[in-house]
JSON list of C-alpha atoms in Angstrom, two decimals:
[
{"chain": "A", "resi": 17, "resn": "UNK", "atom": "CA", "xyz": [103.13, 75.62, 114.14]},
{"chain": "A", "resi": 18, "resn": "UNK", "atom": "CA", "xyz": [102.86, 79.35, 113.56]},
{"chain": "A", "resi": 19, "resn": "UNK", "atom": "CA", "xyz": [100.05, 80.44, 111.28]},
{"chain": "A", "resi": 20, "resn": "UNK", "atom": "CA", "xyz": [102.42, 82.30, 108.95]},
{"chain": "A", "resi": 21, "resn": "UNK", "atom": "CA", "xyz": [106.12, 81.49, 109.03]},
{"chain": "A", "resi": 22, "resn": "UNK", "atom": "CA", "xyz": [109.08, 83.32, 107.58]},
{"chain": "A", "resi": 23, "resn": "UNK", "atom": "CA", "xyz": [112.82, 83.12, 108.16]},
{"chain": "A", "resi": 24, "resn": "UNK", "atom": "CA", "xyz": [113.79, 86.17, 110.16]},
{"chain": "A", "resi": 25, "resn": "UNK", "atom": "CA", "xyz": [117.07, 86.63, 108.32]},
{"chain": "A", "resi": 26, "resn": "UNK", "atom": "CA", "xyz": [118.97, 88.76, 107.84]},
{"chain": "A", "resi": 27, "resn": "UNK", "atom": "CA", "xyz": [119.24, 87.77, 104.23]},
{"chain": "A", "resi": 28, "resn": "UNK", "atom": "CA", "xyz": [122.19, 89.44, 102.54]},
{"chain": "A", "resi": 29, "resn": "UNK", "atom": "CA", "xyz": [122.18, 89.72, 98.76]},
{"chain": "A", "resi": 30, "resn": "UNK", "atom": "CA", "xyz": [124.64, 91.54, 96.49]},
{"chain": "A", "resi": 31, "resn": "UNK", "atom": "CA", "xyz": [123.33, 94.45, 94.48]},
{"chain": "A", "resi": 32, "resn": "UNK", "atom": "CA", "xyz": [121.97, 93.35, 91.13]},
{"chain": "A", "resi": 33, "resn": "UNK", "atom": "CA", "xyz": [121.28, 89.78, 92.24]},
{"chain": "A", "resi": 34, "resn": "UNK", "atom": "CA", "xyz": [117.93, 88.09, 92.84]},
{"chain": "A", "resi": 35, "resn": "UNK", "atom": "CA", "xyz": [116.57, 88.10, 96.38]},
{"chain": "A", "resi": 36, "resn": "UNK", "atom": "CA", "xyz": [114.27, 85.21, 97.25]},
{"chain": "A", "resi": 37, "resn": "UNK", "atom": "CA", "xyz": [111.95, 85.46, 100.22]},
{"chain": "A", "resi": 38, "resn": "UNK", "atom": "CA", "xyz": [109.85, 82.54, 101.41]},
{"chain": "A", "resi": 39, "resn": "UNK", "atom": "CA", "xyz": [106.74, 82.09, 103.49]},
{"chain": "A", "resi": 40, "resn": "UNK", "atom": "CA", "xyz": [104.63, 79.11, 104.59]},
{"chain": "A", "resi": 41, "resn": "UNK", "atom": "CA", "xyz": [101.17, 79.18, 106.09]},
{"chain": "A", "resi": 42, "resn": "UNK", "atom": "CA", "xyz": [99.10, 76.74, 108.08]},
{"chain": "A", "resi": 43, "resn": "UNK", "atom": "CA", "xyz": [95.51, 77.25, 106.86]},
{"chain": "A", "resi": 44, "resn": "UNK", "atom": "CA", "xyz": [95.00, 75.23, 103.70]},
{"chain": "A", "resi": 45, "resn": "UNK", "atom": "CA", "xyz": [91.79, 77.13, 102.94]},
{"chain": "A", "resi": 46, "resn": "UNK", "atom": "CA", "xyz": [93.49, 80.53, 102.72]},
{"chain": "A", "resi": 47, "resn": "UNK", "atom": "CA", "xyz": [92.70, 82.42, 99.53]},
{"chain": "A", "resi": 48, "resn": "UNK", "atom": "CA", "xyz": [94.50, 85.76, 99.66]},
{"chain": "A", "resi": 49, "resn": "UNK", "atom": "CA", "xyz": [98.21, 86.36, 100.06]},
{"chain": "A", "resi": 50, "resn": "UNK", "atom": "CA", "xyz": [100.17, 89.57, 100.32]},
{"chain": "A", "resi": 51, "resn": "UNK", "atom": "CA", "xyz": [103.72, 90.81, 100.51]},
{"chain": "A", "resi": 52, "resn": "UNK", "atom": "CA", "xyz": [104.51, 94.04, 102.33]},
{"chain": "A", "resi": 53, "resn": "UNK", "atom": "CA", "xyz": [107.73, 95.98, 102.63]},
{"chain": "A", "resi": 54, "resn": "UNK", "atom": "CA", "xyz": [108.48, 97.80, 105.87]},
{"chain": "A", "resi": 55, "resn": "UNK", "atom": "CA", "xyz": [111.32, 100.22, 106.34]},
{"chain": "A", "resi": 56, "resn": "UNK", "atom": "CA", "xyz": [112.59, 100.78, 109.86]},
{"chain": "A", "resi": 57, "resn": "UNK", "atom": "CA", "xyz": [110.25, 103.06, 111.81]},
{"chain": "A", "resi": 58, "resn": "UNK", "atom": "CA", "xyz": [107.66, 103.15, 109.04]},
{"chain": "A", "resi": 59, "resn": "UNK", "atom": "CA", "xyz": [104.37, 101.37, 108.46]},
{"chain": "A", "resi": 60, "resn": "UNK", "atom": "CA", "xyz": [104.13, 98.51, 105.95]},
{"chain": "A", "resi": 61, "resn": "UNK", "atom": "CA", "xyz": [103.46, 99.23, 102.31]},
{"chain": "A", "resi": 62, "resn": "UNK", "atom": "CA", "xyz": [101.85, 96.74, 99.95]},
{"chain": "A", "resi": 63, "resn": "UNK", "atom": "CA", "xyz": [104.08, 95.29, 97.23]},
{"chain": "A", "resi": 64, "resn": "UNK", "atom": "CA", "xyz": [102.08, 92.41, 95.80]},
{"chain": "A", "resi": 65, "resn": "UNK", "atom": "CA", "xyz": [98.80, 90.56, 96.16]},
{"chain": "A", "resi": 66, "resn": "UNK", "atom": "CA", "xyz": [98.36, 87.06, 94.81]},
{"chain": "A", "resi": 67, "resn": "UNK", "atom": "CA", "xyz": [95.26, 84.88, 94.82]},
{"chain": "A", "resi": 68, "resn": "UNK", "atom": "CA", "xyz": [95.89, 82.06, 92.32]},
{"chain": "A", "resi": 69, "resn": "UNK", "atom": "CA", "xyz": [98.53, 79.37, 92.00]},
{"chain": "A", "resi": 70, "resn": "UNK", "atom": "CA", "xyz": [101.47, 80.31, 89.84]},
{"chain": "A", "resi": 71, "resn": "UNK", "atom": "CA", "xyz": [103.50, 83.43, 89.30]},
{"chain": "A", "resi": 72, "resn": "UNK", "atom": "CA", "xyz": [102.50, 87.06, 89.28]},
{"chain": "A", "resi": 73, "resn": "UNK", "atom": "CA", "xyz": [104.96, 89.67, 88.07]},
{"chain": "A", "resi": 74, "resn": "UNK", "atom": "CA", "xyz": [105.04, 93.40, 88.71]},
{"chain": "A", "resi": 75, "resn": "UNK", "atom": "CA", "xyz": [108.19, 95.17, 87.61]},
{"chain": "A", "resi": 76, "resn": "UNK", "atom": "CA", "xyz": [111.16, 93.71, 89.44]},
{"chain": "A", "resi": 77, "resn": "UNK", "atom": "CA", "xyz": [108.90, 91.75, 91.79]},
{"chain": "A", "resi": 78, "resn": "UNK", "atom": "CA", "xyz": [107.46, 88.28, 91.23]},
{"chain": "A", "resi": 79, "resn": "UNK", "atom": "CA", "xyz": [105.17, 86.57, 93.70]},
{"chain": "A", "resi": 80, "resn": "UNK", "atom": "CA", "xyz": [104.79, 82.81, 93.51]},
{"chain": "A", "resi": 81, "resn": "UNK", "atom": "CA", "xyz": [101.98, 80.83, 95.12]},
{"chain": "A", "resi": 82, "resn": "UNK", "atom": "CA", "xyz": [101.68, 77.09, 95.61]},
{"chain": "A", "resi": 83, "resn": "UNK", "atom": "CA", "xyz": [98.54, 76.30, 97.55]},
{"chain": "A", "resi": 84, "resn": "UNK", "atom": "CA", "xyz": [99.16, 72.56, 97.60]},
{"chain": "A", "resi": 85, "resn": "UNK", "atom": "CA", "xyz": [102.45, 73.14, 99.40]},
{"chain": "A", "resi": 86, "resn": "UNK", "atom": "CA", "xyz": [101.04, 76.10, 101.37]},
{"chain": "A", "resi": 87, "resn": "UNK", "atom": "CA", "xyz": [103.93, 78.19, 100.22]},
{"chain": "A", "resi": 88, "resn": "UNK", "atom": "CA", "xyz": [104.25, 81.70, 98.88]},
{"chain": "A", "resi": 89, "resn": "UNK", "atom": "CA", "xyz": [107.43, 83.45, 97.83]},
{"chain": "A", "resi": 90, "resn": "UNK", "atom": "CA", "xyz": [108.64, 86.81, 96.61]},
{"chain": "A", "resi": 91, "resn": "UNK", "atom": "CA", "xyz": [111.48, 87.27, 94.15]},
{"chain": "A", "resi": 92, "resn": "UNK", "atom": "CA", "xyz": [113.18, 90.63, 93.71]},
{"chain": "A", "resi": 93, "resn": "UNK", "atom": "CA", "xyz": [115.23, 90.90, 90.55]},
{"chain": "A", "resi": 94, "resn": "UNK", "atom": "CA", "xyz": [118.11, 93.33, 90.08]},
{"chain": "A", "resi": 95, "resn": "UNK", "atom": "CA", "xyz": [118.18, 94.04, 93.80]},
{"chain": "A", "resi": 96, "resn": "UNK", "atom": "CA", "xyz": [118.92, 97.63, 94.77]},
{"chain": "A", "resi": 97, "resn": "UNK", "atom": "CA", "xyz": [120.18, 99.04, 98.08]},
{"chain": "A", "resi": 98, "resn": "UNK", "atom": "CA", "xyz": [116.78, 100.72, 98.44]},
{"chain": "A", "resi": 99, "resn": "UNK", "atom": "CA", "xyz": [115.24, 97.24, 98.63]},
{"chain": "A", "resi": 100, "resn": "UNK", "atom": "CA", "xyz": [116.88, 96.77, 102.02]},
{"chain": "A", "resi": 101, "resn": "UNK", "atom": "CA", "xyz": [113.95, 96.46, 104.40]},
{"chain": "A", "resi": 102, "resn": "UNK", "atom": "CA", "xyz": [111.87, 93.91, 106.28]},
{"chain": "A", "resi": 103, "resn": "UNK", "atom": "CA", "xyz": [109.46, 91.97, 104.08]},
{"chain": "A", "resi": 104, "resn": "UNK", "atom": "CA", "xyz": [106.24, 90.78, 105.65]},
{"chain": "A", "resi": 105, "resn": "UNK", "atom": "CA", "xyz": [104.19, 87.92, 104.33]},
{"chain": "A", "resi": 106, "resn": "UNK", "atom": "CA", "xyz": [100.48, 88.21, 105.12]},
{"chain": "A", "resi": 107, "resn": "UNK", "atom": "CA", "xyz": [97.70, 85.69, 104.66]},
{"chain": "A", "resi": 108, "resn": "UNK", "atom": "CA", "xyz": [93.93, 86.05, 104.87]},
{"chain": "A", "resi": 109, "resn": "UNK", "atom": "CA", "xyz": [93.16, 83.11, 107.13]},
{"chain": "A", "resi": 110, "resn": "UNK", "atom": "CA", "xyz": [89.72, 81.59, 106.83]},
{"chain": "A", "resi": 111, "resn": "UNK", "atom": "CA", "xyz": [90.35, 79.70, 110.07]},
{"chain": "A", "resi": 112, "resn": "UNK", "atom": "CA", "xyz": [90.78, 83.03, 111.85]},
{"chain": "A", "resi": 113, "resn": "UNK", "atom": "CA", "xyz": [87.52, 84.60, 110.69]},
{"chain": "A", "resi": 114, "resn": "UNK", "atom": "CA", "xyz": [89.20, 85.94, 107.56]},
{"chain": "A", "resi": 115, "resn": "UNK", "atom": "CA", "xyz": [91.67, 88.04, 109.47]},
{"chain": "A", "resi": 116, "resn": "UNK", "atom": "CA", "xyz": [94.92, 88.94, 107.82]},
{"chain": "A", "resi": 117, "resn": "UNK", "atom": "CA", "xyz": [97.75, 87.36, 109.76]},
{"chain": "A", "resi": 118, "resn": "UNK", "atom": "CA", "xyz": [101.33, 88.51, 109.37]},
{"chain": "A", "resi": 119, "resn": "UNK", "atom": "CA", "xyz": [104.52, 86.55, 109.49]},
{"chain": "A", "resi": 120, "resn": "UNK", "atom": "CA", "xyz": [107.36, 87.82, 111.62]},
{"chain": "A", "resi": 121, "resn": "UNK", "atom": "CA", "xyz": [109.13, 89.25, 108.57]},
{"chain": "A", "resi": 122, "resn": "UNK", "atom": "CA", "xyz": [112.43, 88.65, 106.81]},
{"chain": "A", "resi": 123, "resn": "UNK", "atom": "CA", "xyz": [115.07, 91.33, 107.05]},
{"chain": "A", "resi": 124, "resn": "UNK", "atom": "CA", "xyz": [116.73, 91.82, 103.66]},
{"chain": "A", "resi": 125, "resn": "UNK", "atom": "CA", "xyz": [120.02, 93.62, 103.22]},
{"chain": "A", "resi": 126, "resn": "UNK", "atom": "CA", "xyz": [121.33, 94.49, 99.76]},
{"chain": "A", "resi": 127, "resn": "UNK", "atom": "CA", "xyz": [125.07, 95.03, 99.83]},
{"chain": "A", "resi": 128, "resn": "UNK", "atom": "CA", "xyz": [126.57, 97.37, 97.23]},
{"chain": "B", "resi": 5, "resn": "UNK", "atom": "CA", "xyz": [98.03, 108.25, 97.06]},
{"chain": "B", "resi": 6, "resn": "UNK", "atom": "CA", "xyz": [97.36, 107.66, 100.72]},
{"chain": "B", "resi": 7, "resn": "UNK", "atom": "CA", "xyz": [94.30, 105.65, 101.60]},
{"chain": "B", "resi": 8, "resn": "UNK", "atom": "CA", "xyz": [94.40, 106.10, 105.34]},
{"chain": "B", "resi": 9, "resn": "UNK", "atom": "CA", "xyz": [95.50, 109.10, 107.39]},
{"chain": "B", "resi": 10, "resn": "UNK", "atom": "CA", "xyz": [96.68, 108.51, 110.94]},
{"chain": "B", "resi": 11, "resn": "UNK", "atom": "CA", "xyz": [97.80, 110.99, 113.55]},
{"chain": "B", "resi": 12, "resn": "UNK", "atom": "CA", "xyz": [99.63, 111.86, 115.60]},
{"chain": "B", "resi": 13, "resn": "UNK", "atom": "CA", "xyz": [102.72, 110.25, 114.13]},
{"chain": "B", "resi": 14, "resn": "UNK", "atom": "CA", "xyz": [104.58, 110.46, 117.38]},
{"chain": "B", "resi": 15, "resn": "UNK", "atom": "CA", "xyz": [103.51, 111.09, 120.97]},
{"chain": "B", "resi": 16, "resn": "UNK", "atom": "CA", "xyz": [105.29, 111.10, 124.28]},
{"chain": "B", "resi": 17, "resn": "UNK", "atom": "CA", "xyz": [103.17, 111.00, 127.40]},
{"chain": "B", "resi": 18, "resn": "UNK", "atom": "CA", "xyz": [103.58, 110.48, 131.09]},
{"chain": "B", "resi": 19, "resn": "UNK", "atom": "CA", "xyz": [102.59, 107.30, 132.82]},
{"chain": "B", "resi": 20, "resn": "UNK", "atom": "CA", "xyz": [98.96, 107.34, 133.87]},
{"chain": "B", "resi": 21, "resn": "UNK", "atom": "CA", "xyz": [97.72, 109.67, 131.16]},
{"chain": "B", "resi": 22, "resn": "UNK", "atom": "CA", "xyz": [95.57, 108.76, 128.16]},
{"chain": "B", "resi": 23, "resn": "UNK", "atom": "CA", "xyz": [96.42, 109.12, 124.50]},
{"chain": "B", "resi": 24, "resn": "UNK", "atom": "CA", "xyz": [94.04, 109.22, 121.56]},
{"chain": "B", "resi": 25, "resn": "UNK", "atom": "CA", "xyz": [95.08, 108.10, 118.09]},
{"chain": "B", "resi": 26, "resn": "UNK", "atom": "CA", "xyz": [92.93, 108.96, 115.08]},
{"chain": "B", "resi": 27, "resn": "UNK", "atom": "CA", "xyz": [92.62, 107.08, 111.83]},
{"chain": "B", "resi": 28, "resn": "UNK", "atom": "CA", "xyz": [90.70, 108.47, 108.87]},
{"chain": "B", "resi": 29, "resn": "UNK", "atom": "CA", "xyz": [89.87, 106.84, 105.57]},
{"chain": "B", "resi": 30, "resn": "UNK", "atom": "CA", "xyz": [90.43, 109.17, 102.64]},
{"chain": "B", "resi": 31, "resn": "UNK", "atom": "CA", "xyz": [87.93, 109.40, 99.79]},
{"chain": "B", "resi": 32, "resn": "UNK", "atom": "CA", "xyz": [86.05, 106.26, 100.76]},
{"chain": "B", "resi": 33, "resn": "UNK", "atom": "CA", "xyz": [83.95, 104.87, 103.57]},
{"chain": "B", "resi": 34, "resn": "UNK", "atom": "CA", "xyz": [85.61, 102.31, 105.79]},
{"chain": "B", "resi": 35, "resn": "UNK", "atom": "CA", "xyz": [83.08, 100.22, 107.66]},
{"chain": "B", "resi": 36, "resn": "UNK", "atom": "CA", "xyz": [85.88, 98.21, 109.22]},
{"chain": "B", "resi": 37, "resn": "UNK", "atom": "CA", "xyz": [89.26, 99.29, 110.47]},
{"chain": "B", "resi": 38, "resn": "UNK", "atom": "CA", "xyz": [91.95, 97.16, 112.01]},
{"chain": "B", "resi": 39, "resn": "UNK", "atom": "CA", "xyz": [94.30, 98.27, 114.76]},
{"chain": "B", "resi": 40, "resn": "UNK", "atom": "CA", "xyz": [97.72, 96.69, 114.98]},
{"chain": "B", "resi": 41, "resn": "UNK", "atom": "CA", "xyz": [100.57, 97.06, 117.44]},
{"chain": "B", "resi": 42, "resn": "UNK", "atom": "CA", "xyz": [104.21, 96.38, 116.69]},
{"chain": "B", "resi": 43, "resn": "UNK", "atom": "CA", "xyz": [106.99, 96.12, 119.25]},
{"chain": "B", "resi": 44, "resn": "UNK", "atom": "CA", "xyz": [110.60, 96.61, 118.13]},
{"chain": "B", "resi": 45, "resn": "UNK", "atom": "CA", "xyz": [111.88, 93.85, 115.86]},
{"chain": "B", "resi": 46, "resn": "UNK", "atom": "CA", "xyz": [108.57, 92.01, 116.08]},
{"chain": "B", "resi": 47, "resn": "UNK", "atom": "CA", "xyz": [105.76, 91.56, 113.63]},
{"chain": "B", "resi": 48, "resn": "UNK", "atom": "CA", "xyz": [102.39, 93.24, 113.57]},
{"chain": "B", "resi": 49, "resn": "UNK", "atom": "CA", "xyz": [99.89, 91.92, 116.07]},
{"chain": "B", "resi": 50, "resn": "UNK", "atom": "CA", "xyz": [96.21, 92.56, 115.51]},
{"chain": "B", "resi": 51, "resn": "UNK", "atom": "CA", "xyz": [94.71, 94.22, 118.56]},
{"chain": "B", "resi": 52, "resn": "UNK", "atom": "CA", "xyz": [91.13, 94.78, 117.53]},
{"chain": "B", "resi": 53, "resn": "UNK", "atom": "CA", "xyz": [88.72, 95.16, 114.66]},
{"chain": "B", "resi": 54, "resn": "UNK", "atom": "CA", "xyz": [86.73, 98.36, 114.67]},
{"chain": "B", "resi": 55, "resn": "UNK", "atom": "CA", "xyz": [83.25, 98.28, 113.13]},
{"chain": "B", "resi": 56, "resn": "UNK", "atom": "CA", "xyz": [81.31, 101.41, 112.30]},
{"chain": "B", "resi": 57, "resn": "UNK", "atom": "CA", "xyz": [78.28, 101.79, 114.54]},
{"chain": "B", "resi": 58, "resn": "UNK", "atom": "CA", "xyz": [78.99, 98.76, 116.72]},
{"chain": "B", "resi": 59, "resn": "UNK", "atom": "CA", "xyz": [81.37, 97.54, 119.37]},
{"chain": "B", "resi": 60, "resn": "UNK", "atom": "CA", "xyz": [84.91, 96.67, 118.44]},
{"chain": "B", "resi": 61, "resn": "UNK", "atom": "CA", "xyz": [86.07, 93.07, 118.46]},
{"chain": "B", "resi": 62, "resn": "UNK", "atom": "CA", "xyz": [89.21, 92.58, 120.53]},
{"chain": "B", "resi": 63, "resn": "UNK", "atom": "CA", "xyz": [91.82, 89.88, 120.10]},
{"chain": "B", "resi": 64, "resn": "UNK", "atom": "CA", "xyz": [92.59, 87.53, 122.94]},
{"chain": "B", "resi": 65, "resn": "UNK", "atom": "CA", "xyz": [94.77, 89.16, 125.54]},
{"chain": "B", "resi": 66, "resn": "UNK", "atom": "CA", "xyz": [93.94, 92.74, 124.58]},
{"chain": "B", "resi": 67, "resn": "UNK", "atom": "CA", "xyz": [92.20, 94.64, 127.36]},
{"chain": "B", "resi": 68, "resn": "UNK", "atom": "CA", "xyz": [89.15, 96.39, 125.96]},
{"chain": "B", "resi": 69, "resn": "UNK", "atom": "CA", "xyz": [88.94, 98.77, 128.91]},
{"chain": "B", "resi": 70, "resn": "UNK", "atom": "CA", "xyz": [92.50, 99.87, 128.37]},
{"chain": "B", "resi": 71, "resn": "UNK", "atom": "CA", "xyz": [92.39, 100.22, 124.61]},
{"chain": "B", "resi": 72, "resn": "UNK", "atom": "CA", "xyz": [89.16, 102.02, 123.83]},
{"chain": "B", "resi": 73, "resn": "UNK", "atom": "CA", "xyz": [88.09, 101.95, 120.23]},
{"chain": "B", "resi": 74, "resn": "UNK", "atom": "CA", "xyz": [85.42, 104.17, 118.75]},
{"chain": "B", "resi": 75, "resn": "UNK", "atom": "CA", "xyz": [84.22, 104.03, 115.17]},
{"chain": "B", "resi": 76, "resn": "UNK", "atom": "CA", "xyz": [81.47, 106.60, 115.18]},
{"chain": "B", "resi": 77, "resn": "UNK", "atom": "CA", "xyz": [81.54, 107.44, 111.49]},
{"chain": "B", "resi": 78, "resn": "UNK", "atom": "CA", "xyz": [82.38, 105.72, 108.24]},
{"chain": "B", "resi": 79, "resn": "UNK", "atom": "CA", "xyz": [85.61, 107.67, 107.89]},
{"chain": "B", "resi": 80, "resn": "UNK", "atom": "CA", "xyz": [86.96, 107.87, 111.43]},
{"chain": "B", "resi": 81, "resn": "UNK", "atom": "CA", "xyz": [88.13, 105.32, 113.97]},
{"chain": "B", "resi": 82, "resn": "UNK", "atom": "CA", "xyz": [89.95, 106.23, 117.16]},
{"chain": "B", "resi": 83, "resn": "UNK", "atom": "CA", "xyz": [92.07, 104.23, 119.59]},
{"chain": "B", "resi": 84, "resn": "UNK", "atom": "CA", "xyz": [92.51, 105.61, 123.09]},
{"chain": "B", "resi": 85, "resn": "UNK", "atom": "CA", "xyz": [95.21, 104.14, 125.27]},
{"chain": "B", "resi": 86, "resn": "UNK", "atom": "CA", "xyz": [93.94, 104.78, 128.79]},
{"chain": "B", "resi": 87, "resn": "UNK", "atom": "CA", "xyz": [96.17, 105.08, 131.85]},
{"chain": "B", "resi": 88, "resn": "UNK", "atom": "CA", "xyz": [99.22, 104.43, 129.74]},
{"chain": "B", "resi": 89, "resn": "UNK", "atom": "CA", "xyz": [102.22, 102.65, 131.21]},
{"chain": "B", "resi": 90, "resn": "UNK", "atom": "CA", "xyz": [105.76, 102.30, 129.87]},
{"chain": "B", "resi": 91, "resn": "UNK", "atom": "CA", "xyz": [104.98, 98.79, 128.64]},
{"chain": "B", "resi": 92, "resn": "UNK", "atom": "CA", "xyz": [102.37, 100.31, 126.32]},
{"chain": "B", "resi": 93, "resn": "UNK", "atom": "CA", "xyz": [105.16, 102.06, 124.43]},
{"chain": "B", "resi": 94, "resn": "UNK", "atom": "CA", "xyz": [104.91, 100.69, 120.92]},
{"chain": "B", "resi": 95, "resn": "UNK", "atom": "CA", "xyz": [104.12, 101.45, 117.29]},
{"chain": "B", "resi": 96, "resn": "UNK", "atom": "CA", "xyz": [100.37, 101.55, 116.71]},
{"chain": "B", "resi": 97, "resn": "UNK", "atom": "CA", "xyz": [99.09, 101.28, 113.16]},
{"chain": "B", "resi": 98, "resn": "UNK", "atom": "CA", "xyz": [95.57, 101.40, 111.79]},
{"chain": "B", "resi": 99, "resn": "UNK", "atom": "CA", "xyz": [94.53, 99.84, 108.53]},
{"chain": "B", "resi": 100, "resn": "UNK", "atom": "CA", "xyz": [91.56, 99.11, 106.36]},
{"chain": "B", "resi": 101, "resn": "UNK", "atom": "CA", "xyz": [90.58, 97.44, 103.11]},
{"chain": "B", "resi": 102, "resn": "UNK", "atom": "CA", "xyz": [89.06, 99.27, 100.21]},
{"chain": "B", "resi": 103, "resn": "UNK", "atom": "CA", "xyz": [86.80, 96.55, 98.94]},
{"chain": "B", "resi": 104, "resn": "UNK", "atom": "CA", "xyz": [86.25, 93.28, 100.76]},
{"chain": "B", "resi": 105, "resn": "UNK", "atom": "CA", "xyz": [87.86, 90.67, 102.97]},
{"chain": "B", "resi": 106, "resn": "UNK", "atom": "CA", "xyz": [90.00, 89.38, 100.12]},
{"chain": "B", "resi": 107, "resn": "UNK", "atom": "CA", "xyz": [91.51, 92.79, 99.52]},
{"chain": "B", "resi": 108, "resn": "UNK", "atom": "CA", "xyz": [94.85, 93.79, 101.02]},
{"chain": "B", "resi": 109, "resn": "UNK", "atom": "CA", "xyz": [95.18, 96.05, 104.00]},
{"chain": "B", "resi": 110, "resn": "UNK", "atom": "CA", "xyz": [96.23, 99.64, 103.51]},
{"chain": "B", "resi": 111, "resn": "UNK", "atom": "CA", "xyz": [98.01, 101.11, 106.49]},
{"chain": "B", "resi": 112, "resn": "UNK", "atom": "CA", "xyz": [98.17, 104.51, 108.08]},
{"chain": "B", "resi": 113, "resn": "UNK", "atom": "CA", "xyz": [101.61, 105.94, 108.78]},
{"chain": "B", "resi": 114, "resn": "UNK", "atom": "CA", "xyz": [101.52, 104.69, 112.34]},
{"chain": "B", "resi": 115, "resn": "UNK", "atom": "CA", "xyz": [101.86, 106.33, 115.74]},
{"chain": "B", "resi": 116, "resn": "UNK", "atom": "CA", "xyz": [104.99, 105.90, 117.80]},
{"chain": "B", "resi": 117, "resn": "UNK", "atom": "CA", "xyz": [103.88, 106.03, 121.45]},
{"chain": "B", "resi": 118, "resn": "UNK", "atom": "CA", "xyz": [106.44, 106.50, 124.19]},
{"chain": "B", "resi": 119, "resn": "UNK", "atom": "CA", "xyz": [105.25, 106.44, 127.77]},
{"chain": "B", "resi": 120, "resn": "UNK", "atom": "CA", "xyz": [107.69, 107.83, 130.31]}
]
C-alpha cells in the first residue's frame, strides 16, 4: 500500500459545480494533513492545512479529515476554470520520521 | 508573500557539467530545508533534508556524492548536481517550514534542469 494514495484522474467537473478530491493514508498516527495545488510547470502552493477530525472551510475550499478511516478530502465549491490543476495531498508521517509525504496528485479539469 | 526564493528557475547544461541551485529563506531563519525532485506527470519525491551546520540526510536511492547539499547559513541551502546526465533532467524544488514539523511546507518556485 502506498503511504499516501490519490486517484490520478483526470477528474472533469462542470464550471460552477462542486469538485471532490479524495486521499487516503497509511500511517494511523499521522497528525498533519495538507492540500496543495500545482499548475503545470509550477511549484506547489498550499491551499489548506487540517489537523483535527471534521471540516475546515476557507472560502470556496473545505477540507475534511477522518482519522479513524485514514481519509482526507478537499471540496471545491463553485468550481472555476482557474481551479484546473493537479491537487496534491500531503501527510506528515510519524512513521517516516515526520517527513511530509505527497500523494501522486489528482488532475482536475473544470469545463466551461 | 514568498517565503522561499529559489534560483535559477531554469537551466540548461551539457552532460558532465555541474549545476548549483540556491534556495533562500526570506525574512526568517530556516534550520531545515527539504529538496524535492519531480519528473513529468509524477509526484514530488523527497531527495534529502538539509540541516544548517550539519550533514544533509539523504533518502534511500539518492546518491549523496552526486547531489551535494550545503546548508552553511540559516537562510541559504544549495543543491549541486555534479556530473549531470540527461536522466538528471527534472524539476527540483526546495521547501521549508516556518515553525515546526507540524507546519506545512512552503516551496520555492523550482528549477527546471535540462541536461543535453
